[in-house]
Short mmCIF file of C-alpha atoms in Angstrom, two decimals:
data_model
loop_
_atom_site.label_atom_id
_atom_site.label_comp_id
_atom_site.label_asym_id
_atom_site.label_seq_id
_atom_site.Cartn_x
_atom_site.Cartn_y
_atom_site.Cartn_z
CA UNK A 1 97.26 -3.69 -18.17
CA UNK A 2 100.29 -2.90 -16.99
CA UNK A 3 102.55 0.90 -17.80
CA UNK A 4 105.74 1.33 -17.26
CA UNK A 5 107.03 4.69 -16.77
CA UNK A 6 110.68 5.82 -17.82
CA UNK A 7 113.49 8.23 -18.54
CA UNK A 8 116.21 9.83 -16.16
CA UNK A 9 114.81 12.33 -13.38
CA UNK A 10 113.17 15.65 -13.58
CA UNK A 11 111.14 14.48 -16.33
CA UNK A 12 107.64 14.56 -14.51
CA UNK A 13 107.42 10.59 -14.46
CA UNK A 14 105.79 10.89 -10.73
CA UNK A 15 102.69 13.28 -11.80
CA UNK A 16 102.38 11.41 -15.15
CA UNK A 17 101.84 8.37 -13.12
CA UNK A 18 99.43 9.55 -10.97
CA UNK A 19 97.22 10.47 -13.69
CA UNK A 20 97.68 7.05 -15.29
CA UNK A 21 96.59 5.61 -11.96
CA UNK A 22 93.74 7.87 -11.68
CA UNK A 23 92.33 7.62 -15.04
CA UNK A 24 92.38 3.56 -14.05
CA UNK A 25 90.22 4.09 -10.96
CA UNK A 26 88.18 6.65 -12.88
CA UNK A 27 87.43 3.66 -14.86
CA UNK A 28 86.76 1.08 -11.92
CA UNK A 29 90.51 -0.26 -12.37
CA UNK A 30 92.59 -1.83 -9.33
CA UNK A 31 96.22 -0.12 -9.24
CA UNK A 32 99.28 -0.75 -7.84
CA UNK A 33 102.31 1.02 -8.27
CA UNK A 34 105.55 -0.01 -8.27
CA UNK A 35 109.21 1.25 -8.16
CA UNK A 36 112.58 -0.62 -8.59
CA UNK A 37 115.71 1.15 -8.23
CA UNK A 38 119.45 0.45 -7.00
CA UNK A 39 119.86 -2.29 -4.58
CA UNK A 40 121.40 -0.59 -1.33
CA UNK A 41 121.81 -3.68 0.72
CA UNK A 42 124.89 -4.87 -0.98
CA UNK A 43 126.81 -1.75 -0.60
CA UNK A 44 129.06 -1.56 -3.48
CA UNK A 45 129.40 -5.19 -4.05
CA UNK A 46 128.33 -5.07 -7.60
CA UNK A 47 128.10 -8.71 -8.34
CA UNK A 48 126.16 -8.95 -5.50
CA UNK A 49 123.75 -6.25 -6.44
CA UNK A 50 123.44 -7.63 -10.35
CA UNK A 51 122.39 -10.83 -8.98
CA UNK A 52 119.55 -9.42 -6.83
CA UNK A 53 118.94 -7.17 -9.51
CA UNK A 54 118.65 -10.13 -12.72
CA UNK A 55 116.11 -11.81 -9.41
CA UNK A 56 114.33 -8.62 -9.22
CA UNK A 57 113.56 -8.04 -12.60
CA UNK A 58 112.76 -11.79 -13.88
CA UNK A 59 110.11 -11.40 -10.74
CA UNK A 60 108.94 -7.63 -12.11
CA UNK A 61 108.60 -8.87 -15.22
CA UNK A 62 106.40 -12.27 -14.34
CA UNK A 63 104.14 -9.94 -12.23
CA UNK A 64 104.13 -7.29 -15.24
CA UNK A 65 103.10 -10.19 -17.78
CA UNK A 66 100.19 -11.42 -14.93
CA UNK A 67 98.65 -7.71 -14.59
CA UNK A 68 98.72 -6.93 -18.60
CA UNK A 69 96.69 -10.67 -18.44
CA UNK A 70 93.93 -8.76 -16.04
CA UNK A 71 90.85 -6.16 -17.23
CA UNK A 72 90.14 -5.92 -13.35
CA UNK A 73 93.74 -4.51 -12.47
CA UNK A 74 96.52 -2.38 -13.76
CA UNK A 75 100.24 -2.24 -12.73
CA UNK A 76 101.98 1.13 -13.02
CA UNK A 77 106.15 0.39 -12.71
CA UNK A 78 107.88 3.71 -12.60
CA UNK A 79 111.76 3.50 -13.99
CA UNK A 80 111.57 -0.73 -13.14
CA UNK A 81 112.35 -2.26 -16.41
CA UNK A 82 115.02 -0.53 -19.12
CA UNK A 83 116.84 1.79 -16.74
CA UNK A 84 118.54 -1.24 -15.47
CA UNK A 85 120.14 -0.98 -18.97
CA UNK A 86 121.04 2.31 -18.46
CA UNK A 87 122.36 3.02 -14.81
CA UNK A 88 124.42 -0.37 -14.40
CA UNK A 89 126.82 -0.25 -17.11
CA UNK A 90 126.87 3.49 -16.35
CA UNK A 91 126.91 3.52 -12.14
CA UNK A 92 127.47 0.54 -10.87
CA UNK A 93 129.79 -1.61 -13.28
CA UNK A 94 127.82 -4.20 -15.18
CA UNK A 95 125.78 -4.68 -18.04
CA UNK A 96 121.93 -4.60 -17.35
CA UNK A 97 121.06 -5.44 -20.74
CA UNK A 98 119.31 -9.01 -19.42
CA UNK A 99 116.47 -7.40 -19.06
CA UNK A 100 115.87 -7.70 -22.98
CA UNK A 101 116.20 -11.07 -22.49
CA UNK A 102 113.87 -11.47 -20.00
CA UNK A 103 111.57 -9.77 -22.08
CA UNK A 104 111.43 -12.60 -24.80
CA UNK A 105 111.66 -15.48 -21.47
CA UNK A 106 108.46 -13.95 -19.93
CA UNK A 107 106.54 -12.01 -21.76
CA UNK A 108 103.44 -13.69 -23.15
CA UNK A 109 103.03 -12.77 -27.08
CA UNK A 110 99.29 -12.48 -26.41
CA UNK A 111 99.93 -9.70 -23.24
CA UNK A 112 102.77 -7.64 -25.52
CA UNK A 113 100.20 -5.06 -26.39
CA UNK A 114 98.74 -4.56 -23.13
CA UNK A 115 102.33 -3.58 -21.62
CA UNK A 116 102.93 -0.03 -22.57
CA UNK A 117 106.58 1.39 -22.07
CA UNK A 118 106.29 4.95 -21.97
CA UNK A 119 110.15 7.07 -22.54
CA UNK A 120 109.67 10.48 -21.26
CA UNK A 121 112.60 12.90 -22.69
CA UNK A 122 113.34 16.19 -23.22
CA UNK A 123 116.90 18.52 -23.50
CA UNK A 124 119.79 17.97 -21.16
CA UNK A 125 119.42 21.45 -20.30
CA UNK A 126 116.55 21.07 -19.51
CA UNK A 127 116.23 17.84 -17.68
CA UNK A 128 119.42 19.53 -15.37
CA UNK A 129 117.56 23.05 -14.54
CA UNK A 130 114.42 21.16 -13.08
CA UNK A 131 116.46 18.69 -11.60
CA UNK A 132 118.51 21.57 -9.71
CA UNK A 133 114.80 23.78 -8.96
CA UNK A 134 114.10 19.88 -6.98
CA UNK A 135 117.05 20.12 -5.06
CA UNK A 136 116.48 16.78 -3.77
CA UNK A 137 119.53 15.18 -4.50
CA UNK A 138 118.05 12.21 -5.78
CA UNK A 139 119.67 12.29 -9.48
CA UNK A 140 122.77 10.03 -10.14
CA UNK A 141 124.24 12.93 -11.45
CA UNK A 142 124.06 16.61 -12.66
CA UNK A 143 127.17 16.81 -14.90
CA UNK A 144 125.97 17.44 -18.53
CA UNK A 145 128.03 15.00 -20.23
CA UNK A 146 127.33 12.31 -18.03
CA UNK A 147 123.00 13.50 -18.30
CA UNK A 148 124.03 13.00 -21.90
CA UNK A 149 125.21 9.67 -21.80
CA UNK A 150 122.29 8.68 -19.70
CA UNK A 151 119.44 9.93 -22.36
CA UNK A 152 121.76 8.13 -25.23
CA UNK A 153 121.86 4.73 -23.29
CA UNK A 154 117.77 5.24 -22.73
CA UNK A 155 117.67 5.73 -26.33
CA UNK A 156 119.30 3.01 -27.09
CA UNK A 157 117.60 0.28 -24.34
CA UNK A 158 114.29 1.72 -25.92
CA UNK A 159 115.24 0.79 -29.00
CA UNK A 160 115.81 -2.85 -27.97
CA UNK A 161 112.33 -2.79 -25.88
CA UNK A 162 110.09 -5.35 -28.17
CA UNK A 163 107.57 -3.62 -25.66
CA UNK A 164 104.32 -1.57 -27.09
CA UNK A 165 106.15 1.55 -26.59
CA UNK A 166 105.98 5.33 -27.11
CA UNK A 167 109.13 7.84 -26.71
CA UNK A 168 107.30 11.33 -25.08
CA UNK A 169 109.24 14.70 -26.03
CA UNK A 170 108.45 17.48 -22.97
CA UNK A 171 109.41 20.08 -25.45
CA UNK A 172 108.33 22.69 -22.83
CA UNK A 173 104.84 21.37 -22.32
CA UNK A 174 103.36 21.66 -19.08
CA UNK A 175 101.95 18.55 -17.08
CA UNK A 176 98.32 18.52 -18.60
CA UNK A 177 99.41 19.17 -22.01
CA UNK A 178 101.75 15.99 -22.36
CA UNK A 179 98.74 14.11 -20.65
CA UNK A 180 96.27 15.17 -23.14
CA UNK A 181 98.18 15.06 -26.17
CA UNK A 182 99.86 11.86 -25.67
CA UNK A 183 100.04 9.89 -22.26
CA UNK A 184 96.22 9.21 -22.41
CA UNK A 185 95.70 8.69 -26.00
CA UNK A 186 98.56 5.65 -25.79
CA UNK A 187 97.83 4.03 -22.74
CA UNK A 188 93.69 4.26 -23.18
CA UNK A 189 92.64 4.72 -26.84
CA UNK A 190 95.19 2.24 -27.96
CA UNK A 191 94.18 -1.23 -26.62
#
């Protein structure tokens, strides 16, 4: 099976995907987990970085489509698949939308179900307090409008997802709640 985790930071992605992966080994699973963000080898050559990027993806996505093919493994990719839709057009100048179309290249129809694309959400306020309380300056940005624009544009790239898929609400739920109620129920009593 393969999950893949997503939504701008502060959401809790990290400690939902550590339950994910131990739920798997709980269950005799082999996990790996991976994460794909900005390209920093290219600088601020953006054509540059979209190539390596479309590369990146096209190989994320083959490897996705081989681990949703497996019982014996699972593949956890945290923010690796429609934030490329989001942060390019929004921080580094092109349109990451060919991801959707790699989607329909390599996904197999039979292995659709057994990749899960999990949205976590909640409240720009929100999202911005915790992401301040972290302090670890790893957020593109802090500025409401642009937080905004980023949970709009994840909307959005969800929408296009033809990925078995389920938007998660924080809604001031703690860690184990949004576990229980919802990240466990999709990923393992929905095969």
């Amino acid at each position: 099976m393969t999950v893949i985790a997503e939504g701008v930071d502060a959401l809790g992605k990290s400690t939902q995907i550590q339950k994910i992966k131990d739920e798997f080994e709980k269950r005799g699973i082999s996990v790996h987990i991976l994460h794909y963000s900005n390209i920093k080898a290219f600088g601020n050559d953006n054509k540059k970085i979209r190539e390596a990027s479309y590369k990146q993806y096209r190989d994320m996505l083959k490897l996705a489509n081989y681990a949703a093919s497996e019982d014996s493994m699972a593949l956890i990719l945290d923010r690796s698949h429609v934030g490329e839709a989001v942060y390019s057009p929004l921080y580094r100048n092109y349109n990451g939308d060919f991801v959707f179309e790699e989607e329909k290249t390599f996904l197999w129809q039979d292995n659709l179900k057994r990749i899960k694309l999990i949205l976590f959400t909640d409240e720009v306020e929100a999202i911005i307090k915790r992401d301040k309380e972290r302090n670890d300056g790893l957020s593109f940005s802090l500025d409401p409008e642009m937080k905004k624009k980023e949970l709009e544009l994840f909307d959005k790239a969800f929408e296009k997802s033809i990925l078995n898929k389920k938007r998660i609400e924080l809604k001031g739920r703690d860690a184990e709640q949004i576990w229980n109620e919802e990240v466990k129920t999709f990923i393992f009593d929905n095969k």
